[in-house]
């Protein structure tokens, strides 16, 4: 989704802005631009297309020490040079970048047009530049405050005025904004990845706050001009973590990091003495945990699939009714929030608008929401009533992989805690812990030999349709496998419960539509094998993801990929990894842009 970077300091702004935009590329975008102030004039350069196209139009020695930059992910108006940010008012005195959606932009635009303003873009964002210019009487901070007071919708905004060189003003409502505090220089960005090459000292700007910065300092206020005292946080991510470390793509790097990222999510969170988990951030006493009689996991996309798996585990270990809810749907359903329900807002980025708004709706009704987030200091992490960081390290590829398995790890630990307080014996807890601790090594075994998966991708990458089929705890894995394949390779893929195909999808079976079955050695294995036979009987190619030693599967399927034998609750970890690799290799075969698939954004900060 859109990205923002701003700089003021002694260095040349343009290279810092371009480098920041490059680091924001992973969020997904379709155009980019910068505006740099020098000697009382703005130098605005913006282009539809990739940052490298923009860079080609920016003179290497572009002068100027203050500037703003933006990557746009189109919502209002097509992808054109003109619609790219930064935007200006008609006189060119004000320039702004904006993330989010101005919901009342049409009404504001009509009013401004009636007053003689001429608009040049199709965007909602341009009205902000016009409004700031309209309000300006020599004080940019005041003008920004007055302008945003008229705006309905979401925004992360950074503005400059030509009469105030070296000065940036940022404002936030619903779209992330973080200040980077350097040594004699300041940064503003929508995401810390854009600035951690320069500083790890950050201040998270909250909704309703405005930050005013120059190279030497900053101050934060609310829209009524009250000073807001903010703490400086330290970002723990290292620069190397957001680089590729020799891998051709972030997606591959992140898939291969999973043994390590899962181990990190487990670290210090097992209590061997009582064969249970230990999650410090829950902010709940054991007595309060005992009172919980329902768990709901609010999430979107891959995080939702992780929630579905976790709900299954919670019910099975702790015998607590649990379900995953699509955050986008829950919010508008007038949800019933019960006193003893516990909610988890599960989000890699911690910024997904659907999940954030669902969380706020539940909190508004008095519900308790804990966050399961990766990005430290993200909005969901800050606004939740407690929670757990999954510690995956930065996930840069748009397609989520390592976050999924780390979310599972955190939620499995929670299920273990709840299970050990209820139905699970010490011995059952001990076996579960042992099985969970074995997962990183078992995933490493899969990653040590990816040749069979590469061969599979070569064989099937030209197919245009795919079915992924699983049952029970592996049904969400089938959904996740289909999501991964479609987002990175653009192959149409559907995930179903294997039991459901006879209720409709079996009509799709033909020799060109492979069915990818997930066949663990659990209680549903024989049923899944029957479903495989049904597909074979209709001339559909069958791929099976099965457990080492399962020779019967090989007699039915056209191709088999094996995973190590494990505790049956651990198969979602082991089954998902080959499907991530399959999606990745199919995308390579098809020449797709693996890390930044078309139309997609890493962090979906609009509804
Ligand atoms: O940051 P979040 O986990 O909240 O993101 C939720 C979805 O947008 C995300 O999982 C999306 O589905 C990914 N592109 C999946 O690979």
Coordinates of C-alpha atoms in Angstrom, one line a residue, residues 159-548:
X159 CA 3.3 18.6 4.1
X160 CA 5.8 21.3 3.2
X161 CA 5.4 25.0 2.3
X162 CA 7.8 26.9 0.1
X163 CA 7.9 29.8 2.6
X164 CA 9.1 27.5 5.4
X165 CA 12.2 25.8 4.1
X166 CA 13.6 23.0 6.2
X167 CA 10.2 22.3 7.9
X168 CA 7.9 19.3 7.6
X169 CA 4.6 18.7 9.2
X170 CA 3.0 15.3 9.5
X171 CA -0.4 14.3 10.7
X172 CA -2.0 10.9 11.2
X173 CA -5.5 9.4 11.4
X174 CA -5.7 5.7 10.6
X175 CA -2.5 5.5 8.4
X176 CA 0.8 4.8 10.1
X177 CA 3.4 7.5 10.5
X178 CA 6.7 7.3 12.4
X179 CA 9.2 9.9 13.1
X180 CA 12.9 9.0 12.9
X181 CA 15.1 11.0 15.2
X182 CA 18.6 11.3 13.8
X183 CA 21.7 13.2 14.8
X184 CA 21.0 16.7 13.4
X185 CA 18.5 15.3 11.0
X186 CA 14.9 14.0 11.1
X187 CA 12.8 11.6 9.1
X188 CA 9.1 10.8 8.7
X189 CA 7.9 7.6 7.2
X190 CA 4.9 5.3 7.0
X191 CA 7.1 2.4 8.0
X192 CA 10.3 2.0 9.9
X193 CA 11.9 0.0 7.2
X194 CA 12.3 3.2 5.2
X195 CA 14.5 4.9 7.8
X196 CA 16.3 2.2 9.8
X197 CA 19.4 2.6 7.6
X198 CA 19.7 6.1 9.2
X199 CA 18.3 5.9 12.7
X200 CA 16.7 3.4 15.1
X201 CA 15.3 6.0 17.4
X202 CA 11.7 6.4 16.5
X203 CA 8.5 8.1 17.7
X204 CA 5.2 6.5 16.7
X205 CA 2.7 9.2 15.8
X206 CA -0.8 8.3 16.9
X207 CA -4.2 9.1 15.4
X208 CA -5.2 12.7 16.0
X209 CA -1.5 13.8 16.5
X210 CA 0.5 16.3 14.4
X211 CA 4.3 16.3 14.3
X212 CA 6.3 19.4 13.3
X213 CA 10.0 18.8 12.5
X214 CA 13.1 20.6 11.4
X215 CA 16.7 19.1 11.2
X216 CA 17.3 20.1 14.9
X217 CA 14.1 19.0 16.6
X218 CA 10.5 18.2 16.6
X219 CA 7.3 18.7 18.7
X220 CA 4.1 16.8 18.8
X221 CA 0.7 18.2 19.5
X222 CA -3.0 17.2 19.1
X223 CA -5.4 18.9 16.7
X224 CA -6.3 21.3 19.5
X225 CA -2.7 22.4 19.9
X226 CA -2.1 20.6 23.2
X227 CA 1.4 19.3 23.5
X228 CA 1.7 15.5 23.4
X229 CA 4.7 14.2 25.2
X230 CA 6.0 11.1 23.3
X231 CA 8.5 8.5 24.2
X232 CA 11.4 7.6 21.8
X233 CA 11.4 3.9 21.0
X234 CA 14.3 1.9 19.8
X235 CA 13.8 -0.4 16.7
X236 CA 15.5 -3.7 17.3
X237 CA 15.6 -4.8 13.6
X238 CA 18.9 -4.8 11.9
X239 CA 19.4 -3.4 8.4
X240 CA 20.7 -6.8 7.1
X241 CA 17.3 -8.3 8.1
X242 CA 15.6 -6.2 5.4
X243 CA 18.1 -7.2 2.8
X244 CA 18.2 -10.4 0.7
X245 CA 21.3 -12.1 2.2
X246 CA 22.2 -13.8 -1.1
X247 CA 18.7 -15.1 -1.9
X248 CA 17.3 -14.0 -5.2
X249 CA 14.0 -13.0 -3.7
X250 CA 12.7 -12.1 -0.2
X251 CA 10.0 -14.7 -0.5
X252 CA 12.6 -17.5 -0.8
X253 CA 14.7 -16.0 2.0
X254 CA 11.7 -15.8 4.2
X255 CA 10.6 -19.4 3.5
X256 CA 14.0 -20.6 4.3
X257 CA 14.2 -18.5 7.5
X258 CA 11.3 -20.5 9.1
X259 CA 13.3 -23.0 11.2
X260 CA 14.9 -20.0 12.8
X261 CA 11.9 -17.7 13.0
X262 CA 9.8 -20.5 14.7
X263 CA 12.6 -21.2 17.1
X264 CA 12.6 -17.5 17.9
X265 CA 8.9 -17.4 18.5
X266 CA 9.3 -20.3 21.0
X267 CA 12.4 -18.9 22.7
X268 CA 11.8 -18.4 26.4
X269 CA 8.2 -19.3 26.1
X270 CA 8.2 -22.9 27.3
X271 CA 8.0 -23.7 31.0
X272 CA 9.4 -27.3 31.1
X273 CA 8.7 -27.7 34.8
X274 CA 4.9 -27.5 34.3
X275 CA 4.9 -28.6 30.6
X276 CA 3.1 -25.4 29.6
X277 CA 3.7 -22.1 27.8
X278 CA 4.7 -18.8 29.1
X279 CA 3.5 -15.7 27.2
X280 CA 4.4 -12.6 29.2
X281 CA 2.4 -10.0 27.2
X282 CA -1.0 -11.5 27.7
X283 CA -1.7 -9.2 30.7
X284 CA -4.1 -11.8 32.1
X285 CA -3.9 -13.6 35.4
X286 CA -4.4 -17.3 35.5
X287 CA -7.8 -16.7 37.2
X288 CA -8.8 -14.4 34.3
X289 CA -7.6 -17.0 31.8
X290 CA -9.7 -19.6 33.6
X291 CA -12.8 -17.5 33.1
X292 CA -12.5 -17.4 29.3
X293 CA -15.1 -19.5 27.7
X294 CA -14.7 -18.5 24.0
X295 CA -11.8 -17.4 21.8
X296 CA -12.2 -15.5 18.5
X297 CA -9.3 -14.7 16.2
X298 CA -9.8 -11.6 14.1
X299 CA -7.6 -11.5 11.0
X300 CA -7.3 -11.2 7.2
X301 CA -5.7 -13.3 4.5
X302 CA -2.9 -15.5 5.6
X303 CA -3.3 -14.4 9.2
X304 CA -6.9 -15.5 9.0
X305 CA -5.8 -19.0 7.8
X306 CA -3.3 -19.1 10.8
X307 CA -6.3 -18.2 13.0
X308 CA -8.4 -21.1 11.6
X309 CA -5.7 -23.6 12.4
X310 CA -5.2 -22.2 15.8
X311 CA -8.9 -22.3 16.6
X312 CA -8.9 -26.0 15.8
X313 CA -5.9 -26.5 18.2
X314 CA -7.5 -24.5 20.9
X315 CA -10.7 -26.5 20.8
X316 CA -8.8 -29.7 20.7
X317 CA -6.3 -29.0 23.5
X318 CA -8.3 -26.7 25.8
X319 CA -11.9 -27.6 24.8
X320 CA -12.8 -24.0 24.5
X321 CA -15.1 -23.0 21.6
X322 CA -12.8 -21.1 19.2
X323 CA -13.2 -19.6 15.7
X324 CA -11.4 -17.4 13.3
X325 CA -13.3 -14.4 12.0
X326 CA -12.7 -12.4 8.9
X327 CA -12.1 -9.0 10.4
X328 CA -13.6 -7.2 7.4
X329 CA -16.9 -9.0 8.0
X330 CA -17.0 -8.9 11.7
X331 CA -16.9 -5.2 12.0
X332 CA -20.0 -4.5 10.0
X333 CA -22.0 -7.4 11.5
X334 CA -22.7 -5.7 14.8
X335 CA -20.9 -8.5 16.6
X336 CA -22.0 -10.0 19.8
X337 CA -19.3 -9.4 22.3
X338 CA -19.6 -11.6 25.4
X339 CA -18.0 -10.9 28.7
X340 CA -15.9 -14.0 28.9
X341 CA -14.7 -14.1 25.3
X342 CA -11.1 -13.3 24.4
X343 CA -10.2 -11.9 21.1
X344 CA -6.9 -12.0 19.2
X345 CA -6.2 -9.4 16.5
X346 CA -3.7 -11.4 14.4
X347 CA -1.7 -9.4 11.9
X348 CA 1.8 -9.6 10.6
X349 CA 2.0 -5.9 9.9
X350 CA -0.2 -4.8 12.8
X351 CA -1.5 -2.2 10.4
X352 CA -4.2 -4.0 8.4
X353 CA -7.2 -1.6 8.4
X354 CA -9.8 -4.4 8.5
X355 CA -8.3 -6.0 11.5
X356 CA -7.6 -2.8 13.3
X357 CA -11.1 -1.5 12.9
X358 CA -12.6 -4.9 13.9
X359 CA -10.4 -4.7 17.0
X360 CA -11.6 -1.2 17.8
X361 CA -15.2 -2.2 17.4
X362 CA -14.8 -5.2 19.8
X363 CA -13.0 -2.9 22.3
X364 CA -15.7 -0.3 22.0
X365 CA -18.2 -2.9 23.0
X366 CA -16.0 -3.7 26.1
X367 CA -14.3 -6.8 24.7
X368 CA -10.7 -7.7 25.5
X369 CA -8.5 -7.9 22.4
X370 CA -4.9 -9.2 22.5
X371 CA -2.6 -8.6 19.5
X372 CA -0.6 -11.3 17.7
X373 CA 1.7 -9.1 15.7
X374 CA 5.1 -9.2 14.0
X375 CA 5.9 -5.5 13.6
X376 CA 6.9 -4.1 16.9
X377 CA 5.2 -0.8 17.7
X378 CA 2.6 -1.2 15.0
X379 CA -0.9 0.2 15.6
X380 CA -2.6 -3.1 16.5
X381 CA 0.3 -3.9 18.9
X382 CA 0.0 -0.5 20.6
X383 CA -3.8 -0.4 20.8
X384 CA -4.5 -4.0 21.9
X385 CA -5.0 -4.8 25.5
X386 CA -1.9 -7.0 25.6
X387 CA -0.4 -9.5 23.3
X388 CA 2.4 -11.5 21.8
X389 CA 5.0 -10.6 19.3
X390 CA 5.8 -13.4 17.0
X391 CA 9.4 -12.3 16.4
X392 CA 9.6 -13.4 12.7
X393 CA 11.9 -10.5 11.8
X394 CA 10.9 -8.2 9.0
X395 CA 8.7 -9.9 6.4
X396 CA 9.3 -8.0 3.1
X397 CA 7.8 -10.2 0.4
X398 CA 4.2 -9.3 -0.2
X399 CA 3.3 -13.0 0.1
X400 CA 3.3 -13.9 3.8
X401 CA 5.2 -17.1 4.6
X402 CA 7.2 -17.0 7.8
X403 CA 4.7 -14.9 9.6
X404 CA 2.1 -17.7 9.1
X405 CA 4.2 -20.3 10.9
X406 CA 5.3 -17.9 13.6
X407 CA 1.6 -16.9 14.2
X408 CA 0.9 -20.6 14.6
X409 CA 3.7 -20.9 17.1
X410 CA 2.4 -18.1 19.3
X411 CA -1.2 -19.3 19.1
X412 CA -0.2 -22.9 19.7
X413 CA 1.6 -21.7 22.9
X414 CA -1.6 -20.0 24.0
X415 CA -3.5 -23.2 23.3
X416 CA -1.0 -25.1 25.4
X417 CA -1.4 -22.7 28.3
X418 CA -5.2 -22.9 28.1
X419 CA -5.1 -26.7 27.6
X420 CA -2.8 -27.2 30.6
X421 CA -5.2 -25.1 32.7
X422 CA -8.1 -27.4 31.7
X423 CA -8.0 -30.8 30.0
X424 CA -4.4 -31.6 29.3
X425 CA -2.3 -33.7 31.7
X426 CA 1.3 -33.0 32.4
X427 CA 2.3 -35.9 30.2
X428 CA 0.1 -34.6 27.3
X429 CA 1.6 -31.1 27.7
X430 CA 5.1 -32.6 27.7
X431 CA 4.5 -34.5 24.5
X432 CA 3.0 -31.4 22.8
X433 CA 6.0 -29.3 23.8
X434 CA 8.3 -31.9 22.5
X435 CA 6.4 -32.0 19.2
X436 CA 6.4 -28.3 18.9
X437 CA 10.1 -28.0 19.6
X438 CA 10.8 -30.6 16.9
X439 CA 9.1 -28.5 14.2
X440 CA 12.0 -26.2 13.2
X441 CA 14.2 -29.2 12.6
X442 CA 11.5 -31.0 10.6
X443 CA 11.0 -27.9 8.4
X444 CA 14.8 -27.8 7.9
X445 CA 14.6 -31.3 6.6
X446 CA 12.0 -30.2 4.0
X447 CA 14.1 -27.2 3.0
X448 CA 17.3 -29.3 2.7
X449 CA 15.9 -31.0 -0.4
X450 CA 13.6 -28.8 -2.5
X451 CA 14.4 -30.5 -5.8
X452 CA 11.2 -32.6 -5.9
X453 CA 9.1 -29.4 -5.3
X454 CA 11.0 -27.6 -8.1
X455 CA 10.4 -30.5 -10.4
X456 CA 6.7 -30.4 -9.5
X457 CA 6.5 -26.7 -10.3
X458 CA 8.2 -27.2 -13.7
X459 CA 5.6 -29.9 -14.5
X460 CA 2.5 -28.0 -13.5
X461 CA 3.4 -24.2 -13.7
X462 CA 1.6 -23.8 -17.1
X463 CA -1.8 -25.1 -15.7
X464 CA -4.3 -22.3 -15.4
X465 CA -6.4 -23.8 -12.6
X466 CA -5.6 -25.6 -9.4
X467 CA -7.5 -27.1 -6.5
X468 CA -6.0 -27.5 -3.1
X469 CA -7.8 -29.9 -0.8
X470 CA -7.3 -30.7 2.9
X471 CA -9.4 -31.7 5.8
X472 CA -9.6 -30.9 9.5
X473 CA -6.7 -28.9 10.8
X474 CA -5.2 -29.0 7.3
X475 CA -8.2 -27.5 5.6
X476 CA -6.9 -24.0 6.3
X477 CA -3.6 -25.1 4.9
X478 CA -5.3 -25.9 1.6
X479 CA -6.8 -22.4 1.7
X480 CA -3.4 -20.9 2.4
X481 CA -1.7 -22.9 -0.3
X482 CA -4.3 -21.7 -2.9
X483 CA -3.9 -18.1 -1.7
X484 CA -0.1 -18.4 -2.0
X485 CA -0.2 -19.9 -5.5
X486 CA -2.7 -17.3 -6.9
X487 CA -1.0 -14.3 -5.4
X488 CA 2.5 -15.0 -6.7
X489 CA 2.0 -17.0 -9.9
X490 CA -1.5 -15.6 -11.0
X491 CA -2.7 -19.2 -11.4
X492 CA -6.3 -19.5 -10.5
X493 CA -6.4 -21.7 -7.4
X494 CA -9.1 -22.6 -5.0
X495 CA -8.8 -24.2 -1.5
X496 CA -11.5 -26.5 -0.3
X497 CA -12.2 -29.1 2.3
X498 CA -11.6 -32.4 0.5
X499 CA -15.0 -33.5 1.7
X500 CA -16.7 -30.6 -0.1
X501 CA -15.6 -31.3 -3.6
X502 CA -18.4 -33.7 -4.2
X503 CA -20.8 -30.8 -3.4
X504 CA -19.8 -28.8 -6.5
X505 CA -16.1 -28.3 -7.2
X506 CA -15.8 -31.8 -8.6
X507 CA -17.5 -30.4 -11.7
X508 CA -14.2 -28.6 -12.4
X509 CA -12.1 -31.8 -12.6
X510 CA -10.5 -32.4 -16.0
X511 CA -7.1 -33.4 -17.2
X512 CA -5.9 -29.8 -17.1
X513 CA -6.9 -29.1 -13.6
X514 CA -4.6 -30.6 -11.0
X515 CA -5.9 -31.4 -7.5
X516 CA -3.3 -30.9 -4.8
X517 CA -4.2 -33.1 -1.8
X518 CA -2.9 -32.6 1.7
X519 CA -2.7 -36.1 3.2
X520 CA -1.4 -36.3 6.8
X521 CA -1.4 -39.6 8.7
X522 CA -4.2 -38.5 10.9
X523 CA -7.8 -39.8 11.5
X524 CA -9.0 -38.3 8.2
X525 CA -6.3 -39.8 6.0
X526 CA -8.5 -42.6 4.6
X527 CA -11.3 -40.2 3.8
X528 CA -8.9 -37.9 1.9
X529 CA -7.6 -40.9 0.0
X530 CA -11.1 -41.7 -1.0
X531 CA -11.5 -38.1 -2.3
X532 CA -8.2 -38.6 -4.3
X533 CA -9.7 -41.7 -5.9
X534 CA -12.8 -39.7 -6.9
X535 CA -10.6 -37.2 -8.7
X536 CA -8.5 -39.9 -10.4
X537 CA -11.7 -41.6 -11.6
X538 CA -12.6 -38.4 -13.4
X539 CA -9.1 -38.1 -15.1
X540 CA -7.9 -35.2 -12.9
X541 CA -4.2 -35.1 -12.2
X542 CA -3.5 -35.7 -8.5
X543 CA -0.6 -34.4 -6.4
X544 CA -0.3 -35.5 -2.9
X545 CA 1.6 -34.0 0.0
X546 CA 1.9 -37.0 2.3
X547 CA 3.9 -38.3 5.2
X548 CA 7.1 -40.2 4.7

